[in-house]
Amino acid sequence: MASSGSQTKTRGNHSGHFVQPANPNVATMPEDVLYHLSLSTSTHDLPAMFGDVKFVCVGGSPTRMEAFAKYMAKELGLDHPGAEYPNICAGTDRYAMFKVGPVLSVSHGIGIPSTSVMLHEVIKLLYHARCSDVTVIRIGTSGGIGLEPGSVVVTQQAVDASFSPMFEQMVLGKRVVQRTDLDQELAKELMQCATDLPEFPTVLAKTMCTSDFYEGQGRLDGALCSYTEKDKQDYLRAAHAAGIRNIEMESSVLAAMCSACGIPVAVVCVTLLNRLDGDQVSSPHDVLVKYQQRPQRLVSHFIKKSLSTVW
Amino acid sequence: MASSGSQTKTRGNHSGHFVQPANPNVATMPEDVLYHLSLSTSTHDLPAMFGDVKFVCVGGSPTRMEAFAKYMAKELGLDHPGAEYPNICAGTDRYAMFKVGPVLSVSHGIGIPSTSVMLHEVIKLLYHARCSDVTVIRIGTSGGIGLEPGSVVVTQQAVDASFSPMFEQMVLGKRVVQRTDLDQELAKELMQCATDLPEFPTVLAKTMCTSDFYEGQGRLDGALCSYTEKDKQDYLRAAHAAGIRNIEMESSVLAAMCSACGIPVAVVCVTLLNRLDGDQVSSPHDVLVKYQQRPQRLVSHFIKKSLSTVW
C-alpha cells in the first residue's frame, strides 16, 4: 500500500499510478460481472469506455450526481449542442453513473454498506479499464456541529461514533479495524481552491461517520429514542470539542477502501443544518438545493485547476 | 414492547393495535418532516393518504417495489383501466413508495443504514396516519448457502456475521445490542402459504445479515480480499452448520426496529446463487428477474389470504 505522501506525489507528477485492487484474484478471473453496476468485462469494453477517467466523484443521490455531471460538462466546455450524458448503469436501479470527459459521477445511496458495494465494483472497473492517476472525491450532504447551515466541510479525518479514526468491519465473522485517513495534500489543495470561492464558508475539520441517521447521530426525532435532550447535547458538544464539525454516513468506508487500494480520496460535504440548534432538516427546498451545489462548485473548481496545471 | 405472541394475536384478531414509535418525543412535535421521504405532517394529510395501510412491503430496488405494487393491484383486482400508482416520494430520489389499497410498497436501498433511515420515517408515517394492525414484510434477494438458486427463504431468525441473533448499533458513541427476533407466527403462516405454491422451493431458516457484500460475505471477487478460498469455504460451511441458509444485508435492522415498536415483521428472500459454488451473480437477466418474482408471489398470496380470512 502506498503512503499518503507517495500517492500525492504520484498524482502531482502524473506518473502513471494504475488503479490496483487489493485482491490478487481479480487479475485471474475469466470474467468479472460488476453486478450492481450492470457492467461486465465480457459484455463491455471497459478500457474504451472508462480508460481516460481521472476523477471519480461520488454522492448519495442519483439525481444530484446527474446534475453534477451536467454541471461539469458546462464547466469543462463539453456541453456542445446534442451532447448527452446518459446513465451508464441504466441496466440497474441500484446506482447511477455518468461520464463527462475525465470525470465519472457515481451515486452511492445512503450509508457504509451501500457505498462499499459501489466502491468495490468501481475500483475493479477502474482496474479493468486500466485507469491511472485517479482521485476519488465524495460530494455530499451532512449535519453540521456549530457551523452556519450551508457551510462546506473538507474532511481532515473521518472518525467513528466514538470519535476514533477507525473503520470497523466484520470479515469472516471477525472484527477487522482499518484506519480512516484521507489524503492530506488533496485536502489542502481543496482548501486552497476554497479561498477562490469566498461566497460560502469552507472549513477543514474532522467528520464523524455513523451507521444511522437518527439514534446513531443523537437525534431526538426518530421512531426510536432512548436518551434525553441533555444526553444528546453532551454528545454533540463532546464531538465538537474533539474537532468534529459535521456528521454523515459514508466517509469512513471511502477513506479505508481507497487508502487500501492506494487511491487518493477526499470528502467534501455541505452542512444542511446546525445540529446544536435542532434535528429536523426543515429549510425550504430551494435553500437546500442551493446548499447542495456548494461542494459541486468547489470540486468543479478543483478539477478545472488540476486539469489546467497538473495533468 | 409487545411479545411476539401478543403481536400475532393482535394481528389475527384485528383488534386495533395502533403503530406507536418507541419515542415519546414524536407525539409532541409541532411538525414532523420525514425528510428522506419528502413528506411532512404540515404539508400532507397523512391519515387520509395512509390511514388504511395494513401491509408494508419493503425491498432494495425501487423498480422492483414499483413492479410489486402493480402486481398487487392486479392480484387485488384494483388494476381497473386508468388506475395509476405513482411514486408517493417523487419529491426525493432517496426512496420510492407506492400504495395499492391496504398495501404500501417501499424501497430501502442497500444495507442496514439505508434501511434504518427508511424505517424510522415509515414507522413515524404509520403513527401520524393512525394506522393499526400493520405487518411489515421484506421481499428481497440474497445469496444462498447450500440451496438451489431460485429457492425462497422465509427467515426464522436474523443473525449477524458471527451467527448471533444480535443487532449492534452505536448510540451516543456507545455500543447497544438488540435482539433480532422475527414474528414466528407470521413466518409459520408464510410457510403455510408456500405449500400452496409448489412451483418453487421455500424453506424456513436462519438468515445472516452483513454490512458488506464482498469481504463481509466471504467473497473472493471484491476489490479487497484478505483470505483464501479455504477460509471462505470454512466460514460458509460453519454458517450452514449453524442453520443459516441465506445471506443478505437488511434483515437484522428490520427485526430489531419493528420489534422495538411492536410491529410484526417477516423477511422473505429469494437466493440468486449458491455461495458454496461461487461468488459472482452471473445468471442471465431473465432468470434473475423470474427468481425475484418468487417472494412477491408468496407475499401476494399471503396478503390475499389474510384479507379474505382475517381482516
mmCIF file with all atom_site columns, N, CA and C in Angstrom, chain B residues 128-180:
data_model
loop_
_atom_site.group_PDB
_atom_site.id
_atom_site.type_symbol
_atom_site.label_atom_id
_atom_site.label_alt_id
_atom_site.label_comp_id
_atom_site.label_asym_id
_atom_site.label_entity_id
_atom_site.label_seq_id
_atom_site.pdbx_PDB_ins_code
_atom_site.Cartn_x
_atom_site.Cartn_y
_atom_site.Cartn_z
_atom_site.occupancy
_atom_site.B_iso_or_equiv
_atom_site.pdbx_formal_charge
_atom_site.auth_seq_id
_atom_site.auth_comp_id
_atom_site.auth_asym_id
_atom_site.auth_atom_id
_atom_site.pdbx_PDB_model_num
ATOM 1   N N  . HIS B 1 128 ? -48.338 8.768   12.464 1.00 0.00 ? 128 HIS B N  1
ATOM 2   C CA . HIS B 1 128 ? -49.058 10.011  12.153 1.00 0.00 ? 128 HIS B CA 1
ATOM 3   C C  . HIS B 1 128 ? -50.359 9.717   11.405 1.00 0.00 ? 128 HIS B C  1
ATOM 4   N N  . ALA B 1 129 ? -50.346 8.661   10.576 1.00 0.00 ? 129 ALA B N  1
ATOM 5   C CA . ALA B 1 129 ? -51.532 8.310   9.775  1.00 0.00 ? 129 ALA B CA 1
ATOM 6   C C  . ALA B 1 129 ? -52.543 7.503   10.596 1.00 0.00 ? 129 ALA B C  1
ATOM 7   N N  . ARG B 1 130 ? -52.215 7.202   11.858 1.00 0.00 ? 130 ARG B N  1
ATOM 8   C CA . ARG B 1 130 ? -53.071 6.421   12.767 1.00 0.00 ? 130 ARG B CA 1
ATOM 9   C C  . ARG B 1 130 ? -53.411 5.045   12.194 1.00 0.00 ? 130 ARG B C  1
ATOM 10  N N  . CYS B 1 131 ? -52.391 4.396   11.638 1.00 0.00 ? 131 CYS B N  1
ATOM 11  C CA . CYS B 1 131 ? -52.566 3.048   11.091 1.00 0.00 ? 131 CYS B CA 1
ATOM 12  C C  . CYS B 1 131 ? -52.627 2.035   12.236 1.00 0.00 ? 131 CYS B C  1
ATOM 13  N N  . SER B 1 132 ? -53.391 0.971   12.018 1.00 0.00 ? 132 SER B N  1
ATOM 14  C CA . SER B 1 132 ? -53.471 -0.092  13.029 1.00 0.00 ? 132 SER B CA 1
ATOM 15  C C  . SER B 1 132 ? -53.287 -1.454  12.383 1.00 0.00 ? 132 SER B C  1
ATOM 16  N N  . ASP B 1 133 ? -52.852 -2.417  13.192 1.00 0.00 ? 133 ASP B N  1
ATOM 17  C CA . ASP B 1 133 ? -52.713 -3.817  12.755 1.00 0.00 ? 133 ASP B CA 1
ATOM 18  C C  . ASP B 1 133 ? -51.866 -3.927  11.485 1.00 0.00 ? 133 ASP B C  1
ATOM 19  N N  . VAL B 1 134 ? -50.719 -3.306  11.524 1.00 0.00 ? 134 VAL B N  1
ATOM 20  C CA . VAL B 1 134 ? -49.833 -3.292  10.358 1.00 0.00 ? 134 VAL B CA 1
ATOM 21  C C  . VAL B 1 134 ? -48.806 -4.424  10.462 1.00 0.00 ? 134 VAL B C  1
ATOM 22  N N  . THR B 1 135 ? -48.527 -5.066  9.332  1.00 0.00 ? 135 THR B N  1
ATOM 23  C CA . THR B 1 135 ? -47.489 -6.088  9.224  1.00 0.00 ? 135 THR B CA 1
ATOM 24  C C  . THR B 1 135 ? -46.432 -5.589  8.242  1.00 0.00 ? 135 THR B C  1
ATOM 25  N N  . VAL B 1 136 ? -45.157 -5.761  8.577  1.00 0.00 ? 136 VAL B N  1
ATOM 26  C CA . VAL B 1 136 ? -44.062 -5.373  7.679  1.00 0.00 ? 136 VAL B CA 1
ATOM 27  C C  . VAL B 1 136 ? -43.419 -6.640  7.112  1.00 0.00 ? 136 VAL B C  1
ATOM 28  N N  . ILE B 1 137 ? -43.242 -6.685  5.803  1.00 0.00 ? 137 ILE B N  1
ATOM 29  C CA . ILE B 1 137 ? -42.586 -7.846  5.184  1.00 0.00 ? 137 ILE B CA 1
ATOM 30  C C  . ILE B 1 137 ? -41.533 -7.358  4.189  1.00 0.00 ? 137 ILE B C  1
ATOM 31  N N  . ARG B 1 138 ? -40.310 -7.839  4.354  1.00 0.00 ? 138 ARG B N  1
ATOM 32  C CA . ARG B 1 138 ? -39.273 -7.561  3.358  1.00 0.00 ? 138 ARG B CA 1
ATOM 33  C C  . ARG B 1 138 ? -39.324 -8.625  2.281  1.00 0.00 ? 138 ARG B C  1
ATOM 34  N N  . ILE B 1 139 ? -39.379 -8.204  1.011  1.00 0.00 ? 139 ILE B N  1
ATOM 35  C CA . ILE B 1 139 ? -39.274 -9.132  -0.118 1.00 0.00 ? 139 ILE B CA 1
ATOM 36  C C  . ILE B 1 139 ? -37.980 -8.789  -0.847 1.00 0.00 ? 139 ILE B C  1
ATOM 37  N N  . GLY B 1 140 ? -36.977 -9.658  -0.684 1.00 0.00 ? 140 GLY B N  1
ATOM 38  C CA . GLY B 1 140 ? -35.653 -9.276  -1.158 1.00 0.00 ? 140 GLY B CA 1
ATOM 39  C C  . GLY B 1 140 ? -34.920 -10.373 -1.901 1.00 0.00 ? 140 GLY B C  1
ATOM 40  N N  . THR B 1 141 ? -33.667 -10.042 -2.204 1.00 0.00 ? 141 THR B N  1
ATOM 41  C CA . THR B 1 141 ? -32.768 -11.004 -2.843 1.00 0.00 ? 141 THR B CA 1
ATOM 42  C C  . THR B 1 141 ? -31.636 -11.325 -1.870 1.00 0.00 ? 141 THR B C  1
ATOM 43  N N  . SER B 1 142 ? -30.975 -12.450 -2.090 1.00 0.00 ? 142 SER B N  1
ATOM 44  C CA . SER B 1 142 ? -29.933 -12.895 -1.159 1.00 0.00 ? 142 SER B CA 1
ATOM 45  C C  . SER B 1 142 ? -29.029 -13.907 -1.843 1.00 0.00 ? 142 SER B C  1
ATOM 46  N N  . GLY B 1 143 ? -27.917 -14.212 -1.189 1.00 0.00 ? 143 GLY B N  1
ATOM 47  C CA . GLY B 1 143 ? -27.082 -15.325 -1.601 1.00 0.00 ? 143 GLY B CA 1
ATOM 48  C C  . GLY B 1 143 ? -27.468 -16.548 -0.780 1.00 0.00 ? 143 GLY B C  1
ATOM 49  N N  . GLY B 1 144 ? -27.602 -17.690 -1.413 1.00 0.00 ? 144 GLY B N  1
ATOM 50  C CA . GLY B 1 144 ? -27.980 -18.902 -0.688 1.00 0.00 ? 144 GLY B CA 1
ATOM 51  C C  . GLY B 1 144 ? -26.766 -19.672 -0.203 1.00 0.00 ? 144 GLY B C  1
ATOM 52  N N  . ILE B 1 145 ? -26.970 -20.506 0.812  1.00 0.00 ? 145 ILE B N  1
ATOM 53  C CA . ILE B 1 145 ? -25.901 -21.412 1.257  1.00 0.00 ? 145 ILE B CA 1
ATOM 54  C C  . ILE B 1 145 ? -26.452 -22.832 1.208  1.00 0.00 ? 145 ILE B C  1
ATOM 55  N N  . GLY B 1 146 ? -26.016 -23.572 0.196  1.00 0.00 ? 146 GLY B N  1
ATOM 56  C CA . GLY B 1 146 ? -26.437 -24.964 0.080  1.00 0.00 ? 146 GLY B CA 1
ATOM 57  C C  . GLY B 1 146 ? -27.847 -25.139 -0.460 1.00 0.00 ? 146 GLY B C  1
ATOM 58  N N  . LEU B 1 147 ? -28.404 -24.096 -1.057 1.00 0.00 ? 147 LEU B N  1
ATOM 59  C CA . LEU B 1 147 ? -29.734 -24.202 -1.670 1.00 0.00 ? 147 LEU B CA 1
ATOM 60  C C  . LEU B 1 147 ? -29.616 -24.035 -3.178 1.00 0.00 ? 147 LEU B C  1
ATOM 61  N N  . GLU B 1 148 ? -30.525 -24.650 -3.903 1.00 0.00 ? 148 GLU B N  1
ATOM 62  C CA . GLU B 1 148 ? -30.650 -24.452 -5.343 1.00 0.00 ? 148 GLU B CA 1
ATOM 63  C C  . GLU B 1 148 ? -30.967 -22.967 -5.608 1.00 0.00 ? 148 GLU B C  1
ATOM 64  N N  . PRO B 1 149 ? -30.230 -22.307 -6.531 1.00 0.00 ? 149 PRO B N  1
ATOM 65  C CA . PRO B 1 149 ? -30.596 -20.914 -6.848 1.00 0.00 ? 149 PRO B CA 1
ATOM 66  C C  . PRO B 1 149 ? -32.075 -20.810 -7.233 1.00 0.00 ? 149 PRO B C  1
ATOM 67  N N  . GLY B 1 150 ? -32.707 -19.744 -6.788 1.00 0.00 ? 150 GLY B N  1
ATOM 68  C CA . GLY B 1 150 ? -34.139 -19.578 -7.017 1.00 0.00 ? 150 GLY B CA 1
ATOM 69  C C  . GLY B 1 150 ? -34.985 -20.043 -5.842 1.00 0.00 ? 150 GLY B C  1
ATOM 70  N N  . SER B 1 151 ? -34.355 -20.674 -4.848 1.00 0.00 ? 151 SER B N  1
ATOM 71  C CA . SER B 1 151 ? -35.086 -21.071 -3.639 1.00 0.00 ? 151 SER B CA 1
ATOM 72  C C  . SER B 1 151 ? -35.475 -19.824 -2.841 1.00 0.00 ? 151 SER B C  1
ATOM 73  N N  . VAL B 1 152 ? -36.604 -19.920 -2.163 1.00 0.00 ? 152 VAL B N  1
ATOM 74  C CA . VAL B 1 152 ? -37.051 -18.815 -1.307 1.00 0.00 ? 152 VAL B CA 1
ATOM 75  C C  . VAL B 1 152 ? -36.812 -19.196 0.153  1.00 0.00 ? 152 VAL B C  1
ATOM 76  N N  . VAL B 1 153 ? -36.296 -18.231 0.927  1.00 0.00 ? 153 VAL B N  1
ATOM 77  C CA . VAL B 1 153 ? -36.070 -18.442 2.359  1.00 0.00 ? 153 VAL B CA 1
ATOM 78  C C  . VAL B 1 153 ? -36.973 -17.499 3.153  1.00 0.00 ? 153 VAL B C  1
ATOM 79  N N  . VAL B 1 154 ? -37.821 -18.070 3.999  1.00 0.00 ? 154 VAL B N  1
ATOM 80  C CA . VAL B 1 154 ? -38.555 -17.286 4.992  1.00 0.00 ? 154 VAL B CA 1
ATOM 81  C C  . VAL B 1 154 ? -37.678 -17.288 6.242  1.00 0.00 ? 154 VAL B C  1
ATOM 82  N N  . THR B 1 155 ? -37.322 -16.095 6.720  1.00 0.00 ? 155 THR B N  1
ATOM 83  C CA . THR B 1 155 ? -36.353 -16.023 7.818  1.00 0.00 ? 155 THR B CA 1
ATOM 84  C C  . THR B 1 155 ? -37.000 -16.403 9.155  1.00 0.00 ? 155 THR B C  1
ATOM 85  N N  . GLN B 1 156 ? -36.365 -17.369 9.809  1.00 0.00 ? 156 GLN B N  1
ATOM 86  C CA . GLN B 1 156 ? -36.801 -17.795 11.135 1.00 0.00 ? 156 GLN B CA 1
ATOM 87  C C  . GLN B 1 156 ? -36.192 -16.850 12.170 1.00 0.00 ? 156 GLN B C  1
ATOM 88  N N  . GLN B 1 157 ? -34.925 -16.525 11.938 1.00 0.00 ? 157 GLN B N  1
ATOM 89  C CA . GLN B 1 157 ? -34.194 -15.618 12.822 1.00 0.00 ? 157 GLN B CA 1
ATOM 90  C C  . GLN B 1 157 ? -33.091 -14.942 12.009 1.00 0.00 ? 157 GLN B C  1
ATOM 91  N N  . ALA B 1 158 ? -32.947 -13.643 12.214 1.00 0.00 ? 158 ALA B N  1
ATOM 92  C CA . ALA B 1 158 ? -31.843 -12.919 11.575 1.00 0.00 ? 158 ALA B CA 1
ATOM 93  C C  . ALA B 1 158 ? -30.632 -13.015 12.493 1.00 0.00 ? 158 ALA B C  1
ATOM 94  N N  . VAL B 1 159 ? -29.470 -13.338 11.928 1.00 0.00 ? 159 VAL B N  1
ATOM 95  C CA . VAL B 1 159 ? -28.255 -13.421 12.749 1.00 0.00 ? 159 VAL B CA 1
ATOM 96  C C  . VAL B 1 159 ? -27.168 -12.538 12.140 1.00 0.00 ? 159 VAL B C  1
ATOM 97  N N  . ASP B 1 160 ? -26.177 -12.185 12.959 1.00 0.00 ? 160 ASP B N  1
ATOM 98  C CA . ASP B 1 160 ? -25.089 -11.340 12.469 1.00 0.00 ? 160 ASP B CA 1
ATOM 99  C C  . ASP B 1 160 ? -23.962 -12.201 11.878 1.00 0.00 ? 160 ASP B C  1
ATOM 100 N N  . ALA B 1 161 ? -22.854 -11.581 11.524 1.00 0.00 ? 161 ALA B N  1
ATOM 101 C CA . ALA B 1 161 ? -21.767 -12.292 10.840 1.00 0.00 ? 161 ALA B CA 1
ATOM 102 C C  . ALA B 1 161 ? -21.068 -13.298 11.743 1.00 0.00 ? 161 ALA B C  1
ATOM 103 N N  . SER B 1 162 ? -21.344 -13.232 13.065 1.00 0.00 ? 162 SER B N  1
ATOM 104 C CA . SER B 1 162 ? -20.836 -14.258 13.988 1.00 0.00 ? 162 SER B CA 1
ATOM 105 C C  . SER B 1 162 ? -21.922 -15.267 14.324 1.00 0.00 ? 162 SER B C  1
ATOM 106 N N  . PHE B 1 163 ? -23.011 -15.244 13.573 1.00 0.00 ? 163 PHE B N  1
ATOM 107 C CA . PHE B 1 163 ? -24.128 -16.194 13.694 1.00 0.00 ? 163 PHE B CA 1
ATOM 108 C C  . PHE B 1 163 ? -24.952 -15.968 14.968 1.00 0.00 ? 163 PHE B C  1
ATOM 109 N N  . SER B 1 164 ? -24.835 -14.777 15.594 1.00 0.00 ? 164 SER B N  1
ATOM 110 C CA . SER B 1 164 ? -25.614 -14.481 16.805 1.00 0.00 ? 164 SER B CA 1
ATOM 111 C C  . SER B 1 164 ? -26.866 -13.679 16.444 1.00 0.00 ? 164 SER B C  1
ATOM 112 N N  . PRO B 1 165 ? -27.974 -13.901 17.146 1.00 0.00 ? 165 PRO B N  1
ATOM 113 C CA . PRO B 1 165 ? -29.224 -13.180 16.846 1.00 0.00 ? 165 PRO B CA 1
ATOM 114 C C  . PRO B 1 165 ? -29.192 -11.774 17.441 1.00 0.00 ? 165 PRO B C  1
ATOM 115 N N  . MET B 1 166 ? -28.253 -10.973 16.980 1.00 0.00 ? 166 MET B N  1
ATOM 116 C CA . MET B 1 166 ? -27.998 -9.669  17.574 1.00 0.00 ? 166 MET B CA 1
ATOM 117 C C  . MET B 1 166 ? -27.867 -8.590  16.502 1.00 0.00 ? 166 MET B C  1
ATOM 118 N N  . PHE B 1 167 ? -28.319 -7.409  16.837 1.00 0.00 ? 167 PHE B N  1
ATOM 119 C CA . PHE B 1 167 ? -28.088 -6.233  16.016 1.00 0.00 ? 167 PHE B CA 1
ATOM 120 C C  . PHE B 1 167 ? -27.375 -5.204  16.884 1.00 0.00 ? 167 PHE B C  1
ATOM 121 N N  . GLU B 1 168 ? -26.165 -4.859  16.462 1.00 0.00 ? 168 GLU B N  1
ATOM 122 C CA . GLU B 1 168 ? -25.355 -3.936  17.241 1.00 0.00 ? 168 GLU B CA 1
ATOM 123 C C  . GLU B 1 168 ? -25.369 -2.567  16.593 1.00 0.00 ? 168 GLU B C  1
ATOM 124 N N  . GLN B 1 169 ? -25.567 -1.554  17.411 1.00 0.00 ? 169 GLN B N  1
ATOM 125 C CA . GLN B 1 169 ? -25.672 -0.198  16.894 1.00 0.00 ? 169 GLN B CA 1
ATOM 126 C C  . GLN B 1 169 ? -24.930 0.738   17.839 1.00 0.00 ? 169 GLN B C  1
ATOM 127 N N  . MET B 1 170 ? -24.394 1.834   17.308 1.00 0.00 ? 170 MET B N  1
ATOM 128 C CA . MET B 1 170 ? -23.755 2.827   18.162 1.00 0.00 ? 170 MET B CA 1
ATOM 129 C C  . MET B 1 170 ? -24.791 3.909   18.470 1.00 0.00 ? 170 MET B C  1
ATOM 130 N N  . VAL B 1 171 ? -25.057 4.131   19.752 1.00 0.00 ? 171 VAL B N  1
ATOM 131 C CA . VAL B 1 171 ? -25.973 5.192   20.175 1.00 0.00 ? 171 VAL B CA 1
ATOM 132 C C  . VAL B 1 171 ? -25.217 6.107   21.127 1.00 0.00 ? 171 VAL B C  1
ATOM 133 N N  . LEU B 1 172 ? -25.099 7.369   20.776 1.00 0.00 ? 172 LEU B N  1
ATOM 134 C CA . LEU B 1 172 ? -24.315 8.348   21.544 1.00 0.00 ? 172 LEU B CA 1
ATOM 135 C C  . LEU B 1 172 ? -22.909 7.816   21.823 1.00 0.00 ? 172 LEU B C  1
ATOM 136 N N  . GLY B 1 173 ? -22.337 7.147   20.818 1.00 0.00 ? 173 GLY B N  1
ATOM 137 C CA . GLY B 1 173 ? -20.954 6.688   20.926 1.00 0.00 ? 173 GLY B CA 1
ATOM 138 C C  . GLY B 1 173 ? -20.770 5.397   21.707 1.00 0.00 ? 173 GLY B C  1
ATOM 139 N N  . LYS B 1 174 ? -21.874 4.777   22.150 1.00 0.00 ? 174 LYS B N  1
ATOM 140 C CA . LYS B 1 174 ? -21.761 3.517   22.909 1.00 0.00 ? 174 LYS B CA 1
ATOM 141 C C  . LYS B 1 174 ? -22.447 2.385   22.157 1.00 0.00 ? 174 LYS B C  1
ATOM 142 N N  . ARG B 1 175 ? -21.872 1.179   22.278 1.00 0.00 ? 175 ARG B N  1
ATOM 143 C CA . ARG B 1 175 ? -22.478 0.017   21.619 1.00 0.00 ? 175 ARG B CA 1
ATOM 144 C C  . ARG B 1 175 ? -23.776 -0.377  22.323 1.00 0.00 ? 175 ARG B C  1
ATOM 145 N N  . VAL B 1 176 ? -24.837 -0.520  21.545 1.00 0.00 ? 176 VAL B N  1
ATOM 146 C CA . VAL B 1 176 ? -26.115 -1.001  22.073 1.00 0.00 ? 176 VAL B CA 1
ATOM 147 C C  . VAL B 1 176 ? -26.484 -2.231  21.260 1.00 0.00 ? 176 VAL B C  1
ATOM 148 N N  . VAL B 1 177 ? -26.831 -3.313  21.941 1.00 0.00 ? 177 VAL B N  1
ATOM 149 C CA . VAL B 1 177 ? -27.150 -4.555  21.240 1.00 0.00 ? 177 VAL B CA 1
ATOM 150 C C  . VAL B 1 177 ? -28.633 -4.872  21.428 1.00 0.00 ? 177 VAL B C  1
ATOM 151 N N  . GLN B 1 178 ? -29.303 -5.188  20.307 1.00 0.00 ? 178 GLN B N  1
ATOM 152 C CA . GLN B 1 178 ? -30.721 -5.563  20.370 1.00 0.00 ? 178 GLN B CA 1
ATOM 153 C C  . GLN B 1 178 ? -30.892 -6.953  19.776 1.00 0.00 ? 178 GLN B C  1
ATOM 154 N N  . ARG B 1 179 ? -31.940 -7.645  20.181 1.00 0.00 ? 179 ARG B N  1
ATOM 155 C CA . ARG B 1 179 ? -32.222 -8.947  19.591 1.00 0.00 ? 179 ARG B CA 1
ATOM 156 C C  . ARG B 1 179 ? -32.869 -8.776  18.218 1.00 0.00 ? 179 ARG B C  1
ATOM 157 N N  . THR B 1 180 ? -32.780 -9.817  17.423 1.00 0.00 ? 180 THR B N  1
ATOM 158 C CA . THR B 1 180 ? -33.266 -9.745  16.038 1.00 0.00 ? 180 THR B CA 1
ATOM 159 C C  . THR B 1 180 ? -34.345 -10.795 15.782 1.00 0.00 ? 180 THR B C  1
#
